[in-house]
Amino acid sequence: MSESEIRDIFQSLALQPPGRRALAAGECLFRAGARVKDVYAITAGRLKLVRTSLAGSEVTLHRAGEGETFAEPSLFSERYHCDAVAEIATEVLVYSKADIIKAISDDPDRMMRLLRHLAVQVQAMRARAEILSLHAATDRVMCYLNLHLPSGADAMTLDLPWKQVAAEIGLTHEALYRALARLERDGAIRRNGHTVGLLKR
Amino acid sequence: MSESEIRDIFQSLALQPPGRRALAAGECLFRAGARVKDVYAITAGRLKLVRTSLAGSEVTLHRAGEGETFAEPSLFSERYHCDAVAEIATEVLVYSKADIIKAISDDPDRMMRLLRHLAVQVQAMRARAEILSLHAATDRVMCYLNLHLPSGADAMTLDLPWKQVAAEIGLTHEALYRALARLERDGAIRRNGHTVGLLKR
DNA sequence: CGTCCGCTTGACTCAGATCAAACTTGGTGG
DNA sequence: CCACCAAGTTTGATCTGAGTCAAGCGGACG
């Protein structure tokens, strides 16, 4: 499903015109524990869902960019479970949760699309859990690359910096760079900047 | 949402009477890569979704028991992404994917319940990803316990053996037992069999 | 031109994986 | 009722690999 198709789930609803909100880089859209009143569609920029442990360490659980909806799984929650933070300057459309629920109730087609969207997210999180369950750094990297490689292709260009990839697969960036170096030395991958090719499958 | 309520999403549909299938412990319901034709409701026993790496190591991505539906996120997929294996002797009702989709299209109420169900699963997987992203064994255990503790309570009884918990949070069982021992020694938890109490929050 | 940030490599430490072994428990069948 | 077996639980010894701290390189951007 394309991103614009997703956004469409919200945008084309006959609602009160949604509010808008602009966030500076690093600004917080909502905090864990706050009541869920709204859900969002991102028109520009990039948001992330993070959970901050008591000790202060941050885990990014989800990232979404322009054209994507945000916080849909919270539609049925009383309170947000994570903090939402803008990675860069970001603009969102603000939809009232109650309006959205009412609107999709009336439109099976849109509801079905939201259903499919959530199903995909469940599978995406399962894929990530699989990666995170592996113990060796090289295994995590290979698993990540295999899961993100377009089927049939044997090479791809990542759209995020390796440092972010490291965080996503639960490694320090040093460990990731070393794993990449080892894999390349062993002839498992070939790499040039953000472009990687898998050699032996 | 109660388990029986979930099952109800499928069961109370006016469909051709669903098929049945019985599986012995360890038997496979479907394999990754197979075409998705059916989804299931468990009437007895317990199923797990596992992914097996090339090296042979297994990761359990989901477990479901009596009264729960199974493989719903695959409703919109062409092929299964995981293997489904019975942990113990299990019986399932077999619903044709096409029938289910058609049936929920006609019933906004049931569709909404499925929506809510998937939203909960996304959040559950996020919680697991959070745990798996932590580096220290004791942190993972504390995070797991906090997330599974009924709100307000300060103690709980686990319904699965610690060994399974270890797998779920990405530790060997030895590492888990040692982490538990350390936490108990440090006065963070108290434990008696499968019952645990959190002392300091 | 200078600063920031992603990238890369080195040295050291230590927590968790691994292998091994014993004990406890529950259930089965003789 | 007891012998036996399987599985979960617990503890020990060893070793590897990822975290951590540190330092240097290069490109992007103001």
XYZ file of N, CA and C in Angstrom, chain A residues 5-133:
387
model
N -1.934 6.497 -0.058
C -3.170 5.746 0.099
C -3.554 5.692 1.574
N -2.529 5.500 2.412
C -2.773 5.461 3.847
C -3.329 6.780 4.356
N -2.644 7.819 4.006
C -3.079 9.122 4.495
C -4.529 9.360 4.096
N -4.819 8.876 2.936
C -6.147 9.040 2.383
C -7.229 8.489 3.319
N -6.849 7.482 4.090
C -7.814 6.922 5.026
C -8.398 8.017 5.897
N -7.532 8.935 6.288
C -8.003 10.024 7.121
C -8.495 11.195 6.282
N -7.682 11.575 5.306
C -7.887 12.864 4.654
C -9.206 12.990 3.923
N -9.612 11.923 3.294
C -10.781 12.074 2.444
C -12.080 11.906 3.236
N -11.971 11.828 4.543
C -13.187 11.720 5.336
C -13.904 13.062 5.370
N -15.211 12.957 5.399
C -16.004 14.192 5.473
C -16.110 14.612 6.932
N -15.043 15.238 7.408
C -14.983 15.625 8.818
C -14.976 17.130 8.926
N -15.098 17.585 10.155
C -14.755 18.976 10.371
C -13.329 19.097 9.855
N -12.995 20.192 9.207
C -11.636 20.347 8.703
C -10.665 20.114 9.853
N -9.685 19.259 9.648
C -8.778 18.915 10.735
C -7.928 20.096 11.137
N -7.479 20.113 12.381
C -6.547 21.134 12.814
C -5.167 20.867 12.258
N -4.299 21.839 12.427
C -2.918 21.662 12.007
C -2.011 21.942 13.183
N -0.840 21.335 13.113
C 0.128 21.650 14.155
C 1.523 21.523 13.576
N 2.356 22.479 13.880
C 3.747 22.460 13.405
C 4.660 22.204 14.595
N 5.647 21.363 14.384
C 6.589 21.054 15.460
C 8.009 21.334 15.005
N 8.794 21.900 15.903
C 10.212 22.079 15.620
C 10.921 20.744 15.830
N 12.114 20.640 15.291
C 12.907 19.430 15.512
C 13.064 19.204 17.009
N 12.803 17.992 17.461
C 12.966 17.675 18.870
C 11.740 17.967 19.707
N 10.765 18.647 19.123
C 9.576 18.986 19.897
C 8.697 17.753 20.079
N 7.895 17.797 21.127
C 7.106 16.644 21.516
C 5.645 16.836 21.115
N 5.084 15.838 20.441
C 3.689 15.932 20.009
C 2.741 15.465 21.112
N 3.077 14.356 21.726
C 2.347 13.924 22.924
C 3.263 13.067 23.774
N 2.847 12.863 25.016
C 3.675 12.116 25.954
C 2.954 10.858 26.419
N 3.732 9.857 26.760
C 3.165 8.615 27.289
C 2.348 8.935 28.532
N 1.184 8.339 28.638
C 0.346 8.552 29.801
C -0.742 9.578 29.564
N -0.540 10.430 28.548
C -1.570 11.433 28.251
C -2.795 10.768 27.630
N -3.942 11.346 27.868
C -5.179 10.823 27.271
C -5.105 10.917 25.755
N -5.604 9.896 25.086
C -5.636 9.925 23.627
C -6.852 10.715 23.174
N -6.607 11.884 22.594
C -7.719 12.648 22.036
C -7.650 12.684 20.522
N -6.404 12.681 20.004
C -6.235 12.862 18.566
C -5.338 11.791 17.958
N -5.510 11.627 16.664
C -4.519 10.904 15.869
C -4.110 11.828 14.727
N -3.071 11.454 13.984
C -2.425 12.429 13.116
C -2.111 11.899 11.724
N -1.973 12.842 10.792
C -1.427 12.520 9.479
C -0.293 13.495 9.219
N 0.840 12.976 8.837
C 2.033 13.807 8.680
C 2.063 14.403 7.280
N 2.131 15.720 7.206
C 2.170 16.354 5.883
C 3.593 16.747 5.512
N 4.465 16.852 6.493
C 5.867 17.168 6.202
C 6.698 16.783 7.414
N 7.922 16.336 7.183
C 8.820 16.035 8.288
C 8.825 14.577 8.672
N 9.080 14.318 9.939
C 9.269 12.947 10.397
C 9.050 12.863 11.905
N 8.244 11.898 12.322
C 7.974 11.705 13.742
C 8.491 10.342 14.182
N 8.814 10.247 15.469
C 9.163 8.938 16.012
C 8.421 8.705 17.319
N 8.141 7.438 17.583
C 7.561 7.013 18.854
C 8.686 6.476 19.712
N 8.876 7.042 20.881
C 9.963 6.560 21.731
C 9.459 6.250 23.134
N 10.102 5.290 23.759
C 9.856 5.048 25.169
C 11.148 5.295 25.911
N 11.041 6.024 26.979
C 12.212 6.384 27.760
C 12.172 5.629 29.073
N 13.213 4.880 29.336
C 13.242 4.102 30.573
C 13.531 5.021 31.738
N 13.300 4.490 32.935
C 13.584 5.244 34.153
C 15.030 5.710 34.118
N 15.916 4.880 33.586
C 17.343 5.205 33.574
C 17.680 6.267 32.533
N 16.712 6.571 31.652
C 16.966 7.630 30.683
C 17.290 7.135 29.291
N 17.482 5.840 29.128
C 17.796 5.338 27.789
C 16.533 5.361 26.930
N 16.720 5.684 25.658
C 15.584 5.816 24.748
C 15.523 4.663 23.762
N 14.325 4.197 23.507
C 14.119 3.187 22.474
C 13.127 3.740 21.469
N 13.497 3.760 20.208
C 12.576 4.203 19.170
C 11.776 3.006 18.678
N 10.457 3.089 18.805
C 9.616 1.944 18.464
C 8.964 2.071 17.098
N 8.925 3.292 16.567
C 8.261 3.476 15.278
C 8.686 4.813 14.711
N 8.807 4.864 13.387
C 9.105 6.124 12.731
C 8.181 6.263 11.540
N 7.744 7.492 11.299
C 6.846 7.715 10.163
C 7.129 9.074 9.566
N 6.955 9.171 8.262
C 7.278 10.411 7.563
C 6.093 10.952 6.782
N 6.376 11.874 5.921
C 5.352 12.561 5.147
C 4.428 11.567 4.438
N 3.140 11.840 4.569
C 2.160 11.001 3.886
C 1.680 9.837 4.731
N 2.264 9.650 5.902
C 1.834 8.536 6.728
C 0.963 9.011 7.887
N 0.123 8.125 8.353
C -0.662 8.426 9.549
C 0.193 8.109 10.768
N -0.242 8.602 11.903
C 0.558 8.442 13.111
C -0.348 8.223 14.310
N -0.014 7.237 15.132
C -0.725 6.938 16.379
C -2.046 6.213 16.146
N -2.230 5.629 14.952
C -3.476 4.902 14.701
C -3.717 3.787 15.720
N -2.677 3.033 16.138
C -2.973 1.962 17.090
C -3.542 2.486 18.411
N -3.372 3.777 18.658
C -3.892 4.347 19.895
C -5.366 4.717 19.785
N -5.933 4.524 18.606
C -7.356 4.851 18.400
C -8.236 4.174 19.436
N -7.796 3.016 19.899
C -8.645 2.253 20.830
C -8.082 2.237 22.234
N -7.101 3.084 22.473
C -6.496 3.129 23.794
C -6.989 4.346 24.558
N -6.989 4.198 25.842
C -7.352 5.309 26.710
C -6.228 6.338 26.751
N -4.983 5.802 26.823
C -3.821 6.683 26.950
C -2.710 6.255 25.999
N -1.858 7.215 25.624
C -0.706 6.890 24.796
C 0.289 6.061 25.604
N 0.971 5.151 24.922
C 1.952 4.299 25.597
C 3.372 4.814 25.405
N 3.567 5.741 24.471
C 4.908 6.210 24.137
C 4.896 7.730 24.028
N 6.093 8.306 23.978
C 6.227 9.710 23.621
C 6.348 9.817 22.113
N 5.794 10.888 21.552
C 5.952 11.158 20.124
C 6.811 12.403 19.968
N 7.891 12.269 19.232
C 8.849 13.363 19.097
C 9.141 13.614 17.624
N 9.240 14.879 17.248
C 9.612 15.233 15.877
C 11.115 15.080 15.716
N 11.532 14.338 14.701
C 12.978 14.187 14.466
C 13.520 15.431 13.796
N 12.716 15.996 12.902
C 13.046 17.243 12.218
C 11.795 18.111 12.252
N 11.867 19.300 11.743
C 10.682 20.151 11.701
C 9.564 19.401 10.990
N 8.377 19.402 11.582
C 7.308 18.527 11.103
C 5.964 19.226 11.169
N 5.108 18.899 10.195
C 3.733 19.408 10.230
C 2.747 18.260 10.184
N 1.739 18.333 11.015
C 0.742 17.266 11.042
C -0.671 17.836 10.948
N -1.556 17.014 10.414
C -2.982 17.291 10.511
C -3.483 16.565 11.752
N -4.363 17.231 12.491
C -4.843 16.690 13.757
C -6.297 16.251 13.606
N -6.556 14.974 13.782
C -7.916 14.462 13.688
C -8.389 14.000 15.057
N -9.565 14.372 15.411
C -10.119 13.896 16.670
C -10.379 12.399 16.594
N -9.937 11.709 17.598
C -10.116 10.257 17.665
C -11.580 9.872 17.509
N -12.442 10.577 18.200
C -13.871 10.244 18.132
C -14.401 10.419 16.711
N -13.983 11.498 16.054
C -14.423 11.728 14.678
C -13.977 10.601 13.757
N -12.726 10.223 13.923
C -12.186 9.163 13.056
C -12.966 7.872 13.258
N -13.170 7.511 14.500
C -13.880 6.259 14.775
C -15.272 6.301 14.166
N -15.922 7.410 14.371
C -17.262 7.524 13.822
C -17.229 7.430 12.297
N -16.259 8.118 11.718
C -16.204 8.182 10.260
C -15.887 6.823 9.638
N -14.961 6.095 10.228
C -14.638 4.806 9.617
C -15.742 3.794 9.879
N -16.486 3.979 10.958
C -17.605 3.076 11.200
C -18.581 3.117 10.039
N -18.673 4.288 9.416
C -19.652 4.464 8.346
C -19.125 4.037 6.984
N -17.842 3.722 6.918
C -17.271 3.430 5.608
C -16.436 2.155 5.641
N -17.054 1.037 5.326
C -16.379 -0.267 5.395
C -15.102 -0.291 4.572
N -15.110 0.406 3.471
C -13.944 0.371 2.607
C -12.725 0.973 3.295
N -12.938 2.129 3.922
C -11.826 2.779 4.602
C -11.415 2.003 5.835
N -12.391 1.444 6.499
C -12.100 0.637 7.671
C -11.235 -0.549 7.259
N -11.564 -1.133 6.131
C -10.798 -2.273 5.656
C -9.360 -1.879 5.360
N -9.190 -0.668 4.844
C -7.826 -0.229 4.561
C -7.040 -0.012 5.843
N -7.720 0.524 6.840
C -7.049 0.709 8.122
C -6.687 -0.650 8.718
N -7.595 -1.591 8.566
C -7.357 -2.959 9.021
C -6.099 -3.522 8.379
N -6.012 -3.370 7.074
C -4.850 -3.892 6.357
C -3.583 -3.190 6.837
N -3.720 -1.904 7.067
C -2.580 -1.117 7.528
C -2.071 -1.642 8.869
N -2.971 -1.910 9.783
C -2.554 -2.417 11.092
C -1.973 -3.816 10.981
N -2.547 -4.628 10.110
C -2.019 -5.979 9.908
C -0.573 -5.915 9.448
N -0.301 -4.995 8.545
C 1.073 -4.833 8.060
C 1.991 -4.398 9.198
N 1.490 -3.523 10.044
C 2.323 -3.065 11.161
C 2.634 -4.187 12.133
N 1.652 -5.038 12.383
C 1.916 -6.188 13.256
C 3.046 -7.015 12.669
N 2.965 -7.282 11.381
C 3.992 -8.100 10.758
C 5.345 -7.405 10.762
N 5.339 -6.094 10.578
C 6.600 -5.351 10.609
C 7.235 -5.450 11.992
N 6.415 -5.325 13.033
C 6.965 -5.416 14.379
C 7.445 -6.832 14.671
N 6.773 -7.813 14.114
C 7.247 -9.183 14.310
C 8.599 -9.377 13.665
N 8.753 -8.791 12.491
C 10.040 -8.895 11.806
C 11.132 -8.276 12.668
N 10.810 -7.142 13.265
C 11.808 -6.491 14.100
C 12.112 -7.327 15.334
N 11.079 -7.919 15.918
C 11.291 -8.769 17.087
C 12.175 -9.953 16.719
N 12.003 -10.460 15.509
C 12.849 -11.571 15.087
C 14.306 -11.141 15.066
N 14.559 -9.974 14.473
C 15.930 -9.471 14.416
C 16.495 -9.303 15.813
N 15.701 -8.683 16.690
C 16.195 -8.365 18.029
C 16.418 -9.615 18.872
N 15.807 -10.714 18.462
C 15.978 -11.946 19.224
C 17.265 -12.672 18.866
